[in-house]
Amino acid sequence: MKAPLLMIAAGGTGGHMFPAQALAEAMLKKGWRVKLSTDARGARYTGGFPHTTEIEQISSATFARGGLIAKGLVPFRIASGVLGAAFKMMRDKPDVVVGFGGYPSIPAMAAATLLRRPRMIHEQNGVLGRVNQLFAKRVDQIACGTWPTELPEGIEGIHTGNPVRGTVLERAGAGYIQPGDYPMELLVIGGSQGARILSDIVPPAIAQLPMDMLANIRVSHQARGEDEDRVRDYYAENGIDADVQPFFHDVPRRMSEAQLVISRSGASSVADISVIGRPSILIPFAAATGDHQTANARGLTDAGAAILIPEAALNIDALSEQIQTVLSTPEAAGKMSRAALSTGKPEATQTLVEMVEALANTTQGSST
């Protein structure tokens, strides 16, 4: 008897792909077959997926990029992708289709809707993304990574939390060393979008810290490629021990060793911070759709685990003051760490697995 098949449809950013990867890892361990439906952009994020995941590239497009001709071709590219996905789905008959959002997930989710395959979506953010909005009323279930999630009227969601990768789970609840008169780590991470402001403001804010505190600080700063050299030079010129890279492959390790995390409040970053349990200063990306990054931060800030600085209020002095406050009050920093852990949902992947299995069982008869 053939193993059951899960089709995952996900878009081309880490925010969509990391939770998709976590579910793929877990379902393969349960003996399922897993296919990932994405486009060429999404395929760039598949390096961390287990090698037994079948990657299916499909045609999709967005109105958000390109000129008039490119925008005019969007409906045709999407229609072509939906048609291709539908033919493959008729052949493969996936037991469940799970969409994680992003425009590359449109073809597989649309095909699953047309063919009435058991289907659900997972929304990482506190506000539904455009693609998940499109399918919210056309799926069997909605799993919500951030709670509360704004949903269409009459639609109910299940608070699952955001699945985190295995490398994050390995560090779940790692012991926190409170700030003190000894070496301390600061981790600075920004999403792929709009992280330049962190490269402009964070280094001088750190440089303003008292000299006795600064002598103990080592910084790991994730900066865009075009900002990397100037950020590295600034830290060096100010005598600050810093490791500056465009991408850290070991964020979970660095986060578990950090006394403080300065970050955007993308859904994956917030999930990692809460599962590992670290004090943070969060700076939501102001241009995020529906201001969803502010919604993502709500759980940590309400729990007293994070300090929120809106982008409009971000300046060198304000940030420097908040960094100093956390690093000079060890008891309060320890309390923030414990509060972050209280908001974490390390069981998120397992909850999603159970939802997928239940959906496969309850709809088995009616959907074939």
XYZ file of C-alpha atoms in Angstrom:
368
model
C 0.000 0.000 0.000
C 1.336 3.397 -1.026
C 2.224 5.848 1.752
C -0.158 8.846 2.053
C 0.878 11.999 0.186
C 1.033 15.531 1.592
C 1.236 18.395 -0.880
C 2.729 21.580 0.602
C 2.229 24.843 -1.295
C 4.486 27.677 -0.168
C 5.841 31.013 -1.361
C 9.293 32.421 -1.804
C 10.265 33.939 1.553
C 11.704 32.402 4.706
C 8.533 33.344 6.585
C 6.526 30.950 4.398
C 9.206 28.333 3.784
C 10.582 27.710 7.304
C 7.257 26.492 8.777
C 6.643 24.521 5.577
C 10.037 22.877 6.038
C 9.215 22.015 9.666
C 5.984 20.280 8.619
C 7.762 18.433 5.793
C 10.389 17.106 8.231
C 7.730 15.894 10.670
C 5.440 14.258 8.077
C 8.319 12.379 6.435
C 9.223 10.987 9.862
C 5.601 9.800 10.174
C 6.004 7.793 6.973
C 4.193 10.178 4.618
C 5.425 11.190 1.194
C 5.829 14.955 0.807
C 5.723 17.143 -2.283
C 6.466 20.858 -2.242
C 4.786 23.039 -4.855
C 6.527 26.383 -5.351
C 7.955 28.566 -8.114
C 11.554 29.327 -9.145
C 11.898 32.001 -6.423
C 10.603 29.669 -3.733
C 12.911 26.889 -4.933
C 15.884 28.966 -3.720
C 14.746 28.360 -0.126
C 14.506 24.581 -0.405
C 18.121 23.770 0.559
C 17.088 22.966 4.146
C 14.219 20.645 3.172
C 14.839 16.905 3.642
C 16.237 15.418 0.434
C 13.264 13.039 0.190
C 10.898 15.991 -0.347
C 9.837 16.115 -3.995
C 10.164 19.697 -5.266
C 7.649 20.624 -7.936
C 8.231 23.986 -9.638
C 5.105 25.513 -11.031
C 4.306 28.740 -12.880
C 2.990 31.623 -10.764
C 3.270 35.411 -10.655
C 2.409 38.531 -8.671
C 1.001 41.944 -9.542
C 3.410 43.479 -7.014
C 6.456 43.366 -9.291
C 7.433 44.197 -12.852
C 6.224 46.660 -15.493
C 2.929 46.864 -17.360
C 3.695 43.963 -19.716
C 4.735 41.705 -16.819
C 1.585 42.658 -14.891
C -0.554 41.968 -17.964
C 0.888 38.461 -18.203
C 0.185 37.625 -14.544
C -3.328 36.130 -15.027
C -2.065 33.929 -17.879
C 0.933 32.690 -15.870
C -1.266 31.911 -12.873
C -3.877 30.163 -15.075
C -1.115 28.099 -16.675
C 0.193 27.183 -13.201
C -3.279 26.207 -11.948
C -3.866 24.028 -15.018
C -0.482 22.328 -14.612
C -1.074 21.789 -10.889
C -4.569 20.378 -11.522
C -3.301 17.773 -14.028
C -0.552 16.690 -11.614
C -3.016 16.572 -8.733
C -5.432 14.367 -10.693
C -2.540 11.960 -11.190
C -1.050 12.135 -7.666
C -4.291 12.475 -5.636
C -2.691 14.061 -2.534
C -4.395 13.060 0.704
C -4.061 16.622 2.068
C -2.895 19.939 0.589
C -1.503 22.572 2.983
C -0.873 26.154 1.850
C 1.569 28.386 3.731
C 0.853 31.548 1.765
C 2.838 33.560 -0.762
C 1.794 33.909 -4.404
C 3.655 30.716 -5.489
C 1.118 28.741 -3.422
C -1.807 29.937 -5.601
C -1.680 27.215 -8.325
C -1.668 24.222 -5.950
C -4.287 25.719 -3.612
C -6.543 26.680 -6.543
C -6.169 23.195 -8.061
C -6.963 21.580 -4.686
C -10.083 23.755 -4.436
C -11.230 22.857 -7.961
C -10.625 19.144 -7.358
C -12.017 19.279 -3.808
C -8.964 17.722 -2.210
C -8.787 17.992 1.609
C -7.015 21.284 2.215
C -5.990 23.763 4.877
C -3.906 26.894 5.178
C -1.411 27.986 7.793
C -1.068 31.737 8.391
C 2.161 32.770 10.090
C 1.227 36.396 10.807
C -1.412 38.125 12.938
C -3.025 39.428 9.730
C -3.894 37.094 6.837
C -1.651 37.495 3.835
C -3.306 38.288 0.486
C -3.146 34.730 -0.837
C -4.442 33.180 2.381
C -7.264 35.763 2.393
C -8.200 34.455 -1.054
C -8.530 30.863 0.190
C -9.726 31.438 3.785
C -13.362 30.642 2.913
C -12.433 27.789 0.572
C -10.465 25.494 2.877
C -11.435 22.894 5.471
C -9.342 24.447 8.259
C -7.169 27.457 9.083
C -4.144 27.063 11.362
C -2.961 30.322 12.937
C 0.651 30.895 13.938
C 0.029 34.223 15.708
C -2.903 34.719 18.048
C -5.268 36.445 17.758
C -5.296 36.378 13.948
C -7.646 38.712 12.105
C -9.946 36.401 10.123
C -12.927 37.027 7.818
C -16.294 37.200 9.566
C -17.747 33.783 10.330
C -14.417 32.005 9.825
C -12.752 30.275 12.763
C -9.090 29.439 13.114
C -7.094 27.089 15.335
C -4.149 28.552 17.256
C -1.279 26.199 16.437
C 1.668 28.560 16.774
C 4.356 28.782 14.119
C 6.361 25.612 13.459
C 10.087 26.113 13.956
C 12.896 24.163 12.335
C 14.524 21.237 14.116
C 17.669 23.306 14.787
C 15.522 25.771 16.787
C 13.719 23.015 18.718
C 17.105 21.600 19.741
C 17.706 24.923 21.573
C 14.181 25.238 23.016
C 14.327 26.746 26.508
C 18.155 26.865 26.459
C 19.467 28.232 29.765
C 19.696 32.038 29.792
C 22.782 33.729 31.221
C 21.687 37.101 32.593
C 23.686 40.199 31.571
C 26.598 41.064 33.842
C 30.215 42.152 34.053
C 31.441 39.461 31.662
C 31.267 38.782 27.889
C 27.760 39.336 26.493
C 26.282 38.589 23.063
C 23.930 40.788 21.053
C 22.186 39.287 18.025
C 20.877 41.680 15.361
C 18.646 40.106 12.715
C 16.419 41.741 10.123
C 14.246 40.090 7.515
C 15.190 40.250 3.857
C 12.905 43.270 3.462
C 13.728 46.699 4.822
C 16.574 45.668 7.122
C 18.688 48.647 6.054
C 17.331 50.813 8.863
C 18.778 48.348 11.387
C 22.189 48.710 9.738
C 21.851 52.506 9.942
C 20.682 52.761 13.553
C 21.894 49.727 15.524
C 25.719 50.129 15.215
C 25.799 53.786 16.426
C 23.253 52.933 19.168
C 25.597 50.211 20.432
C 28.599 52.545 20.116
C 26.854 54.989 22.492
C 26.747 52.463 25.336
C 28.952 53.129 28.394
C 32.567 52.059 27.805
C 32.609 49.499 30.644
C 29.522 47.792 29.133
C 30.833 48.037 25.574
C 34.074 46.290 26.527
C 32.059 43.127 27.294
C 29.889 43.121 24.159
C 30.208 40.971 21.063
C 27.730 41.596 18.237
C 26.403 39.213 15.569
C 24.793 41.499 12.972
C 22.922 40.211 9.913
C 23.176 42.957 7.278
C 22.165 43.100 3.633
C 25.007 42.349 1.220
C 25.167 45.968 0.042
C 25.436 47.200 3.649
C 27.846 44.546 4.927
C 31.161 46.391 4.436
C 30.071 49.729 5.894
C 28.483 48.058 8.934
C 31.596 45.949 9.539
C 33.840 49.035 9.121
C 31.724 51.075 11.546
C 31.975 48.444 14.271
C 35.749 48.085 13.690
C 36.328 51.879 13.766
C 34.502 52.051 17.096
C 36.397 49.137 18.614
C 33.330 46.888 18.804
C 33.827 43.142 18.445
C 31.346 42.236 15.686
C 30.647 39.432 13.233
C 28.769 40.917 10.269
C 27.301 38.632 7.589
C 24.425 38.821 5.080
C 23.027 35.523 6.372
C 23.741 33.437 9.468
C 23.248 29.706 8.979
C 23.426 29.181 12.745
C 20.887 31.704 14.054
C 19.530 29.228 16.666
C 23.004 28.827 18.215
C 23.690 32.568 18.206
C 20.243 33.297 19.642
C 20.657 30.771 22.451
C 23.977 32.421 23.403
C 22.598 35.988 23.236
C 21.731 38.183 26.213
C 19.578 40.352 23.911
C 18.087 40.017 20.410
C 17.350 43.085 18.263
C 15.073 42.067 15.418
C 12.279 42.719 13.010
C 9.084 40.997 14.146
C 8.589 38.622 11.248
C 6.597 35.553 12.260
C 9.558 33.136 12.105
C 11.833 35.437 14.134
C 9.147 35.897 16.809
C 8.587 32.115 16.957
C 12.339 31.440 17.305
C 12.702 34.088 20.056
C 9.769 32.666 22.036
C 10.750 28.987 21.688
C 14.399 29.632 22.674
C 13.317 32.289 25.203
C 15.291 35.524 24.863
C 14.698 39.191 25.749
C 14.242 41.221 22.589
C 13.852 44.688 21.153
C 11.461 44.409 18.208
C 11.241 46.928 15.374
C 8.289 46.014 13.118
C 8.734 46.584 9.383
C 6.481 49.604 8.817
C 5.604 48.689 5.215
C 4.453 45.136 6.067
C 1.002 44.313 4.650
C -1.702 45.265 7.159
C 1.059 46.204 9.644
C 1.213 42.486 10.429
C 4.654 42.700 12.078
C 3.200 44.846 14.878
C 0.482 42.204 15.322
C 3.172 39.487 15.372
C 4.993 41.258 18.224
C 1.875 41.569 20.407
C 2.283 38.256 22.231
C 5.856 39.006 23.324
C 5.205 42.639 24.236
C 1.998 41.868 26.174
C 3.905 39.229 28.151
C 6.632 41.739 29.034
C 9.200 39.735 27.042
C 9.979 42.360 24.412
C 10.358 46.104 23.982
C 8.595 47.398 20.872
C 9.970 50.410 19.008
C 7.831 51.478 16.024
C 9.949 52.315 12.985
C 8.704 55.937 13.106
C 10.077 56.276 16.654
C 13.382 54.497 15.986
C 16.463 56.647 16.491
C 19.978 56.122 17.823
C 19.360 57.605 21.286
C 16.070 55.761 21.895
C 17.518 52.394 20.874
C 20.749 52.891 22.832
C 18.748 53.717 25.963
C 16.646 50.541 25.645
C 19.705 48.325 25.026
C 21.367 49.805 28.111
C 18.209 49.270 30.184
C 18.106 45.536 29.393
C 21.841 44.918 29.804
C 22.102 46.846 33.085
C 19.167 45.102 34.816
C 20.004 41.382 34.954
C 16.963 40.376 37.022
C 14.586 42.144 34.625
C 16.373 40.580 31.629
C 15.965 37.128 33.195
C 12.272 37.847 33.719
C 11.949 38.859 30.023
C 13.600 35.582 29.004
C 11.119 33.542 31.068
C 8.203 35.619 29.748
C 9.316 34.928 26.153
C 9.320 31.193 26.875
C 5.786 31.432 28.283
C 4.534 32.620 24.853
C 6.363 29.915 22.866
C 4.606 26.995 21.212
C 7.323 24.419 20.583
C 4.527 21.905 19.965
C 3.301 23.863 16.892
C 4.667 21.362 14.370
C 3.094 18.417 16.216
C -0.258 20.252 16.327
C -0.096 20.788 12.547
C 0.794 17.120 12.024
C -2.295 16.089 14.008
C -4.473 18.465 11.963
C -3.137 17.016 8.694
C -3.757 13.422 9.848
C -7.248 14.228 11.125
C -8.116 15.965 7.851
C -6.888 12.983 5.863
C -8.988 10.607 7.985
C -12.229 12.609 8.110
C -12.292 13.469 4.423
C -10.927 10.216 3.033
C -14.233 8.846 1.912
C -15.806 12.052 0.608
C -12.849 13.399 -1.323
C -11.868 10.436 -3.477
